[in-house]
Short mmCIF file of C-alpha atoms and ligand atoms in Angstrom, two decimals:
data_model
loop_
_atom_site.label_atom_id
_atom_site.label_comp_id
_atom_site.label_asym_id
_atom_site.label_seq_id
_atom_site.Cartn_x
_atom_site.Cartn_y
_atom_site.Cartn_z
CA MET A 592 30.85 -10.91 23.85
CA SER A 593 27.20 -10.74 24.90
CA LEU A 594 24.70 -9.54 22.16
CA ARG A 595 21.52 -7.11 22.76
CA HIS A 596 18.30 -7.62 21.18
CA ALA A 597 16.88 -4.70 18.99
CA LYS A 598 13.51 -3.61 18.77
CA ILE A 599 11.18 -1.90 16.17
CA THR A 600 9.82 1.33 18.27
CA ALA A 601 8.40 3.64 15.28
CA VAL A 602 6.71 2.16 12.66
CA SER A 603 5.12 4.26 9.88
CA HIS A 604 4.21 3.93 5.45
CA TYR A 605 3.46 6.56 2.84
CA VAL A 606 2.02 5.59 -0.64
CA PRO A 607 1.64 7.53 -3.95
CA GLU A 608 -2.29 9.46 -3.83
CA ARG A 609 -2.52 7.81 -7.46
CA ARG A 610 -5.05 4.94 -7.24
CA VAL A 611 -5.04 2.95 -10.72
CA SER A 612 -8.28 0.17 -10.66
CA ASN A 613 -8.25 -3.42 -12.49
CA LYS A 614 -10.96 -1.10 -14.22
CA ASP A 615 -8.29 1.66 -15.26
CA LEU A 616 -6.02 -1.09 -16.54
CA GLU A 617 -8.84 -2.30 -19.04
CA LYS A 618 -8.77 0.66 -20.76
CA ILE A 619 -5.14 0.28 -22.14
CA ILE A 620 -4.41 -3.38 -21.63
CA ASP A 621 -6.15 -6.63 -23.18
CA THR A 622 -7.50 -8.00 -19.43
CA SER A 623 -10.50 -7.81 -17.27
CA ASP A 624 -11.15 -6.19 -13.64
CA GLN A 625 -12.60 -10.39 -13.39
CA TRP A 626 -9.20 -11.61 -14.67
CA ILE A 627 -6.69 -9.80 -12.18
CA PHE A 628 -9.02 -9.75 -9.19
CA GLU A 629 -9.63 -13.96 -10.08
CA ARG A 630 -6.42 -14.21 -10.05
CA THR A 631 -4.15 -12.23 -7.91
CA GLY A 632 -6.54 -10.53 -4.96
CA ILE A 633 -5.62 -7.37 -6.62
CA ARG A 634 -8.37 -4.60 -7.20
CA GLU A 635 -6.79 -1.31 -7.74
CA ARG A 636 -2.98 -0.10 -6.44
CA ARG A 637 -0.94 3.08 -6.46
CA VAL A 638 0.99 4.59 -9.16
CA ALA A 639 3.50 7.55 -7.94
CA GLU A 640 2.81 10.91 -10.59
CA LYS A 641 5.67 11.74 -12.70
CA GLY A 642 9.08 12.79 -11.32
CA GLN A 643 7.99 11.34 -7.38
CA ALA A 644 10.76 8.79 -6.94
CA THR A 645 11.42 6.60 -4.45
CA SER A 646 13.76 8.32 -2.50
CA ASP A 647 9.93 10.86 -2.49
CA LEU A 648 8.31 8.72 -0.99
CA ALA A 649 10.70 7.18 1.48
CA THR A 650 11.52 10.40 2.57
CA ILE A 651 7.69 10.93 2.98
CA ALA A 652 7.85 7.82 5.53
CA ALA A 653 10.55 8.35 6.97
CA LYS A 654 9.88 11.80 8.07
CA ARG A 655 6.33 10.32 9.42
CA LEU A 656 8.32 7.19 11.38
CA CYS A 657 10.25 10.56 12.84
CA GLU A 658 7.11 12.16 14.08
CA LYS A 659 5.63 9.11 15.47
CA ARG A 660 8.41 8.29 18.34
CA GLY A 661 9.53 12.33 18.94
CA LEU A 662 13.31 11.66 17.47
CA ASP A 663 15.01 14.80 16.10
CA PRO A 664 15.92 13.35 12.18
CA ALA A 665 19.83 13.92 13.25
CA GLU A 666 19.77 11.66 16.26
CA LEU A 667 19.83 8.63 13.82
CA ASP A 668 22.85 6.71 13.04
CA LEU A 669 22.72 4.41 9.57
CA ILE A 670 20.08 4.74 7.29
CA ILE A 671 19.06 0.92 5.21
CA VAL A 672 16.57 1.69 2.11
CA ALA A 673 15.99 -2.05 0.57
CA THR A 674 14.96 -0.66 -3.35
CA VAL A 675 15.44 -2.69 -6.73
CA THR A 676 13.88 1.13 -7.65
CA PRO A 677 16.17 4.19 -6.98
CA ASP A 678 15.94 7.42 -7.75
CA MET A 679 19.37 6.15 -10.32
CA PHE A 680 22.66 3.78 -9.18
CA PHE A 681 24.39 6.96 -8.22
CA PRO A 682 24.29 8.96 -5.35
CA SER A 683 22.67 6.17 -3.02
CA SER A 684 18.42 6.75 -1.95
CA ALA A 685 19.93 6.60 1.34
CA CYS A 686 21.85 9.30 0.74
CA LEU A 687 18.79 10.72 -0.77
CA VAL A 688 17.39 10.30 1.26
CA GLN A 689 19.48 11.89 4.71
CA THR A 690 19.92 14.80 4.14
CA LYS A 691 16.25 15.74 2.66
CA ILE A 692 15.42 14.69 6.48
CA GLY A 693 18.28 16.50 7.70
CA ALA A 694 19.62 13.09 9.55
CA LYS A 695 23.56 14.90 9.47
CA LYS A 696 24.97 11.69 12.00
CA ALA A 697 23.52 9.23 9.78
CA TRP A 698 24.96 6.97 6.92
CA GLY A 699 23.97 4.71 4.71
CA PHE A 700 23.91 2.27 2.24
CA ASP A 701 21.07 0.67 -0.31
CA LEU A 702 20.30 -3.32 -0.48
CA SER A 703 19.38 -5.08 -3.52
CA GLY A 704 17.76 -8.07 -2.25
CA ALA A 705 14.24 -7.68 -4.66
CA CYS A 706 10.70 -8.49 -3.04
CA SER A 707 13.22 -10.11 0.40
CA GLY A 708 14.90 -6.89 0.11
CA PHE A 709 13.01 -5.22 3.24
CA LEU A 710 14.10 -8.65 6.24
CA TYR A 711 17.55 -8.59 4.37
CA ALA A 712 17.85 -5.05 4.91
CA LEU A 713 15.52 -5.56 8.50
CA ALA A 714 17.82 -8.28 9.79
CA THR A 715 20.83 -6.03 8.86
CA GLY A 716 20.35 -3.70 11.26
CA ALA A 717 19.75 -4.76 13.92
CA GLN A 718 23.22 -6.52 14.17
CA PHE A 719 23.78 -3.04 14.15
CA VAL A 720 22.41 -2.60 16.87
CA ALA A 721 22.82 -5.58 18.30
CA THR A 722 26.66 -5.64 18.62
CA GLY A 723 26.17 -2.34 20.51
CA SER A 724 27.49 0.69 17.77
CA HIS A 725 24.79 1.84 16.67
CA GLU A 726 21.49 3.06 18.56
CA LYS A 727 18.74 4.42 15.99
CA VAL A 728 19.31 3.34 12.96
CA LEU A 729 16.61 3.30 10.05
CA ILE A 730 15.28 1.08 8.26
CA ILE A 731 13.59 1.25 4.62
CA GLY A 732 11.71 -0.61 2.15
CA ALA A 733 10.18 1.37 -1.04
CA ASP A 734 9.95 1.35 -4.93
CA VAL A 735 8.47 2.68 -7.53
CA MET A 736 7.75 -0.99 -8.94
CA THR A 737 5.93 1.63 -12.03
CA SER A 738 8.86 3.03 -13.23
CA ILE A 739 10.54 -0.40 -14.48
CA ILE A 740 7.27 -2.13 -15.34
CA ASP A 741 6.17 -1.99 -19.37
CA PHE A 742 2.36 -0.58 -19.17
CA LYS A 743 2.00 -3.31 -22.95
CA ASP A 744 3.13 -6.16 -20.68
CA ARG A 745 -0.95 -7.76 -19.58
CA ALA A 746 1.09 -10.70 -17.05
CA THR A 747 3.49 -7.86 -15.79
CA CYS A 748 1.99 -4.60 -15.14
CA VAL A 749 -1.35 -5.68 -13.36
CA LEU A 750 0.96 -7.69 -10.64
CA PHE A 751 3.27 -4.06 -9.22
CA GLY A 752 2.94 -0.14 -7.00
CA ASP A 753 4.21 1.67 -5.79
CA GLY A 754 4.71 2.32 -1.94
CA ALA A 755 7.13 2.34 1.37
CA GLY A 756 7.52 1.83 4.47
CA ALA A 757 9.40 3.14 7.70
CA VAL A 758 10.42 0.90 10.49
CA LEU A 759 13.72 2.98 13.48
CA LEU A 760 15.44 -0.27 15.59
CA GLU A 761 16.55 0.60 18.51
CA PRO A 762 17.87 -1.77 21.54
CA ALA A 763 15.44 -3.26 23.36
CA GLU A 764 15.04 -2.82 27.13
CA ASP A 765 15.83 -4.88 29.83
CA GLY A 766 12.83 -8.42 29.86
CA GLU A 767 12.48 -7.50 26.39
CA CYS A 768 12.61 -9.48 23.32
CA GLY A 769 12.31 -7.23 20.17
CA ILE A 770 13.85 -9.24 16.76
CA ILE A 771 14.26 -12.50 18.17
CA ASP A 772 15.82 -14.65 15.02
CA PHE A 773 15.74 -14.32 11.47
CA ILE A 774 16.51 -17.24 8.92
CA LEU A 775 17.46 -15.91 5.94
CA ARG A 776 18.17 -17.87 1.38
CA SER A 777 19.55 -17.26 -1.37
CA ASP A 778 19.82 -18.98 -4.71
CA GLY A 779 21.09 -17.50 -8.01
CA THR A 780 20.07 -20.86 -9.64
CA GLY A 781 16.41 -18.83 -10.00
CA GLY A 782 17.32 -15.17 -11.29
CA GLN A 783 16.31 -15.87 -14.38
CA TYR A 784 12.41 -16.87 -13.96
CA LEU A 785 12.07 -12.10 -12.87
CA TYR A 786 15.16 -10.39 -13.92
CA MET A 787 15.35 -6.80 -15.49
CA PRO A 788 18.04 -7.17 -17.89
CA GLY A 789 18.93 -4.13 -19.42
CA GLY A 790 20.95 -0.78 -17.83
CA GLY A 791 23.21 -2.66 -15.72
CA SER A 792 27.14 -3.16 -17.07
CA LEU A 793 26.11 -6.14 -18.84
CA ASN A 794 23.28 -4.33 -20.68
CA PRO A 795 24.07 -0.99 -20.52
CA SER A 796 21.59 1.85 -21.43
CA SER A 797 21.15 1.40 -25.80
CA GLN A 798 19.56 1.80 -28.33
CA GLU A 799 19.14 -0.89 -28.84
CA THR A 800 18.14 -2.17 -24.66
CA VAL A 801 15.42 0.01 -25.00
CA GLU A 802 14.36 -0.79 -28.23
CA LYS A 803 14.18 -4.65 -26.72
CA LYS A 804 12.19 -3.46 -23.33
CA MET A 805 15.40 -4.90 -21.65
CA HIS A 806 15.19 -2.23 -18.31
CA TYR A 807 11.89 -3.94 -17.52
CA VAL A 808 10.64 -6.58 -15.67
CA HIS A 809 10.67 -9.67 -17.35
CA GLN A 810 8.86 -12.80 -15.67
CA ASP A 811 7.90 -16.70 -16.32
CA GLY A 812 4.97 -16.69 -13.63
CA ARG A 813 4.10 -19.82 -13.33
CA ALA A 814 8.75 -20.63 -12.47
CA VAL A 815 8.49 -17.79 -9.07
CA PHE A 816 4.62 -19.02 -8.01
CA LYS A 817 5.35 -22.26 -7.30
CA PHE A 818 8.36 -22.05 -5.99
CA ALA A 819 6.75 -18.64 -3.93
CA VAL A 820 4.77 -21.50 -2.51
CA ARG A 821 6.91 -23.27 -0.64
CA GLY A 822 10.49 -21.92 -0.16
CA MET A 823 7.53 -18.62 1.90
CA ALA A 824 5.26 -22.01 3.74
CA ASP A 825 9.42 -24.09 4.84
CA ILE A 826 11.18 -20.45 5.72
CA SER A 827 8.67 -19.42 8.25
CA GLN A 828 8.04 -22.90 9.22
CA GLU A 829 11.44 -23.72 10.11
CA ILE A 830 11.98 -20.51 12.18
CA LEU A 831 8.91 -21.95 14.50
CA ALA A 832 10.14 -25.18 15.02
CA LYS A 833 13.49 -24.13 16.15
CA HIS A 834 12.09 -21.30 18.85
CA ARG A 835 9.64 -24.92 20.19
CA LEU A 836 6.77 -21.98 18.85
CA SER A 837 2.95 -23.40 16.47
CA THR A 838 1.38 -21.32 13.77
CA ARG A 839 -1.61 -20.76 17.06
CA ASP A 840 1.10 -18.45 18.74
CA LEU A 841 1.51 -16.72 16.04
CA LYS A 842 -1.29 -12.88 16.97
CA LEU A 843 -0.15 -12.24 12.54
CA TYR A 844 1.99 -13.84 10.24
CA ILE A 845 3.02 -10.64 7.59
CA PRO A 846 3.43 -11.99 4.73
CA HIS A 847 4.98 -10.37 1.26
CA GLN A 848 2.02 -9.08 -0.53
CA ALA A 849 3.01 -10.95 -4.24
CA ASN A 850 -0.53 -12.48 -4.97
CA LEU A 851 -3.32 -13.44 -2.88
CA ARG A 852 -3.18 -17.30 -4.14
CA ILE A 853 0.87 -17.22 -3.12
CA ILE A 854 -0.36 -15.59 0.27
CA LYS A 855 -3.65 -18.60 0.94
CA ALA A 856 -1.19 -21.66 -0.48
CA ALA A 857 0.82 -20.72 1.75
CA VAL A 858 -1.30 -20.23 4.82
CA GLU A 859 -2.52 -23.68 3.66
CA LYS A 860 0.63 -25.58 3.93
CA MET A 861 0.82 -24.00 7.47
CA ASP A 862 -2.84 -24.16 8.65
CA LEU A 863 -3.21 -20.84 10.06
CA ASP A 864 -6.02 -18.62 10.89
CA ASP A 865 -7.09 -15.89 7.93
CA SER A 866 -7.72 -13.75 10.77
CA GLN A 867 -4.18 -14.79 12.00
CA VAL A 868 -2.61 -13.11 8.67
CA ALA A 869 -1.82 -10.06 7.28
CA VAL A 870 -3.67 -8.95 3.86
CA ASN A 871 -3.94 -5.22 1.63
CA ILE A 872 -2.20 -6.89 -1.91
CA ASP A 873 -6.56 -5.60 -2.83
CA ARG A 874 -5.43 -2.01 -1.56
CA TYR A 875 -1.17 -1.70 -2.95
CA ALA A 876 -0.44 -4.51 -5.54
CA ASN A 877 2.99 -5.60 -5.18
CA THR A 878 5.03 -2.40 -4.22
CA THR A 879 8.53 -5.05 -3.91
CA ALA A 880 10.50 -3.69 -1.08
CA GLY A 881 7.64 -1.27 -0.02
CA THR A 882 4.97 -4.69 1.02
CA ILE A 883 5.64 -6.69 5.04
CA PRO A 884 6.07 -2.52 6.11
CA ILE A 885 3.34 -1.08 4.72
CA CYS A 886 1.27 -4.38 6.19
CA LEU A 887 3.43 -3.83 9.29
CA SER A 888 2.56 0.26 10.10
CA GLU A 889 -1.62 -0.63 9.03
CA ALA A 890 -1.50 -3.65 11.43
CA ALA A 891 0.16 -1.30 14.31
CA GLU A 892 -2.46 1.33 13.51
CA SER A 893 -5.24 -0.24 13.68
CA LYS A 894 -3.94 -2.82 17.06
CA GLN A 895 -4.42 -5.25 15.36
CA ILE A 896 -1.28 -6.03 16.88
CA THR A 897 -0.31 -4.50 20.76
CA LYS A 898 2.58 -4.97 23.11
CA ASN A 899 3.92 -8.88 24.14
CA ASP A 900 2.57 -10.27 20.90
CA TYR A 901 4.01 -12.42 17.82
CA ILE A 902 4.59 -11.66 15.16
CA LEU A 903 6.29 -13.80 12.09
CA MET A 904 6.55 -12.25 8.65
CA ALA A 905 7.84 -13.81 5.46
CA SER A 906 8.89 -12.95 2.14
CA PHE A 907 10.04 -14.42 -1.46
CA GLY A 908 11.63 -13.24 -4.39
CA ALA A 909 13.44 -12.71 -7.29
CA GLY A 910 17.23 -13.40 -6.79
CA PHE A 911 15.89 -16.33 -6.02
CA THR A 912 15.55 -14.75 -2.22
CA TRP A 913 13.73 -15.07 0.51
CA GLY A 914 13.33 -14.97 3.91
CA SER A 915 11.03 -15.52 7.75
CA LEU A 916 12.12 -12.39 10.20
CA LEU A 917 10.42 -13.55 14.44
CA ALA A 918 9.45 -10.97 16.66
CA ARG A 919 7.53 -9.78 19.29
CA TRP A 920 6.02 -7.32 19.62
CA GLU A 921 7.66 -4.25 21.72
CA ILE A 922 5.36 -0.82 21.64
C1 LIG E 1290 1.61 -14.10 -12.78
C2 LIG E 1290 0.67 -15.27 -12.45
C3 LIG E 1290 -0.94 -13.88 -11.84
C4 LIG E 1290 -0.07 -15.51 -13.91
O1 LIG E 1290 -1.68 -16.71 -13.03
P1 LIG E 1290 -1.29 -17.81 -13.77
O2 LIG E 1290 -1.93 -18.09 -13.06
O3 LIG E 1290 -0.51 -18.07 -14.29
O4 LIG E 1290 -1.58 -17.52 -15.67
P2 LIG E 1290 -1.09 -17.74 -16.67
O5 LIG E 1290 0.14 -17.75 -16.44
O6 LIG E 1290 -1.37 -19.60 -17.03
O7 LIG E 1290 -1.72 -17.91 -18.11
C5 LIG E 1290 -2.95 -18.21 -17.89
C6 LIG E 1290 -3.37 -16.73 -19.00
O8 LIG E 1290 -3.87 -15.85 -18.76
C7 LIG E 1290 -2.76 -14.48 -19.92
N1 LIG E 1290 -3.01 -13.77 -19.09
C8 LIG E 1290 -1.93 -13.31 -18.48
N2 LIG E 1290 -1.93 -11.94 -17.32
C9 LIG E 1290 -3.90 -11.77 -18.39
C10 LIG E 1290 -3.62 -10.35 -17.58
N3 LIG E 1290 -3.55 -9.26 -17.05
N4 LIG E 1290 -5.57 -10.56 -17.91
C11 LIG E 1290 -5.42 -11.38 -18.95
N5 LIG E 1290 -4.90 -12.64 -19.45
C12 LIG E 1290 -4.02 -13.07 -18.80
C13 LIG E 1290 -2.23 -15.30 -20.39
O9 LIG E 1290 -2.13 -14.87 -21.72
C14 LIG E 1290 -2.86 -17.11 -20.37
O10 LIG E 1290 -3.46 -17.28 -21.46
P3 LIG E 1290 -3.63 -18.44 -22.39
O11 LIG E 1290 -3.29 -19.03 -21.68
O12 LIG E 1290 -4.51 -16.97 -23.17
O13 LIG E 1290 -1.69 -18.46 -23.31
C15 LIG E 1290 0.62 -15.57 -11.57
O14 LIG E 1290 1.57 -17.40 -12.37
C16 LIG E 1290 1.74 -15.31 -10.27
O15 LIG E 1290 0.86 -14.79 -9.73
N6 LIG E 1290 3.10 -15.74 -10.60
C17 LIG E 1290 3.94 -15.33 -9.40
C18 LIG E 1290 4.47 -13.81 -9.98
C19 LIG E 1290 5.20 -13.28 -9.62
O16 LIG E 1290 4.44 -13.12 -7.48
N7 LIG E 1290 6.02 -12.09 -8.99
C20 LIG E 1290 6.76 -11.11 -8.09
C21 LIG E 1290 7.74 -11.64 -7.25
S1 LIG E 1290 8.24 -11.11 -5.89
#
């Protein structure tokens, strides 16, 4: 069976209105704007309103996407929502989005890949298009990280924000490449360095889990940092080498936005020019599954990428999970 290529035919994003600056955080924890900016590159993040859940952010991003493409949501075949902060364990956020946007024909599911969730979902969705079984696949990366962050823990709460991005996958036309290839990996031995211990079947929610703050993100920042630089740079170089491309061929490198120092170290290893690298961590912090599609959406809006440009996305995250995805921009 010869497979067809999937291509991205529209991209959009949504971030909540409310901005929380480093200065605002200075008022609630022992930190400083200078420390946060120098160590992470973050200046502010967006925070969802009370009652505004992941599916709400995802729904706005999805509606914007359909408007851009001039698509009736009823034409969608499949919805995949990458998230670690679903509205609830079940029903899935994909089902909630499906009903909120009126995608009557679509089936869908959530995918848990942490900060690599969007790339995992994009690669997964592309397979449904490639086999010919699905024509229109909606991929969303969305997280309300502030719902699982301890705002008394200065080592984690300064790092994250809320946001959502969405892309539409459709079959590529003859002569178009669209999504060329991906490499995805995971290594469960890294699970101990970044996790949320409470609320699952191992430690069901109880007064004790709440008192022990097990419903919040726990992290060994230094271990994650080291892994992230090496993992992201290596997997990016691997996919370029596989396709006999060099970093010079890339119009835009879109790395997961967790820490500007991680991005800079990876970019230095890869010998990329700053002008080739998408960065918006200063405005949104780490939105987990949201970072890459939000960057992509902003790059497309500003025409930083145009038809035929090579783009390379790369991620790392809890699991550990990491990956790279090479595409030719076809819009
Ligand atoms: C979290 C991170 C920014 C910490 O930066 P760092 O340079 O490694 O800093 P350290 O953890 O060594 O801490 C240095 C000092 O700053 C302090 N500190 C930590 N957070 C602080 C904050 N928000 N404000 C002020 N001081 C802070 C620490 O308590 C420590 O103080 P000490 O030396 O007196 O113990 C960094 O490790 C990181 O970004 N790691 C990756 C995290 C990540 O990306 N996670 C998501 C992955 S998808």
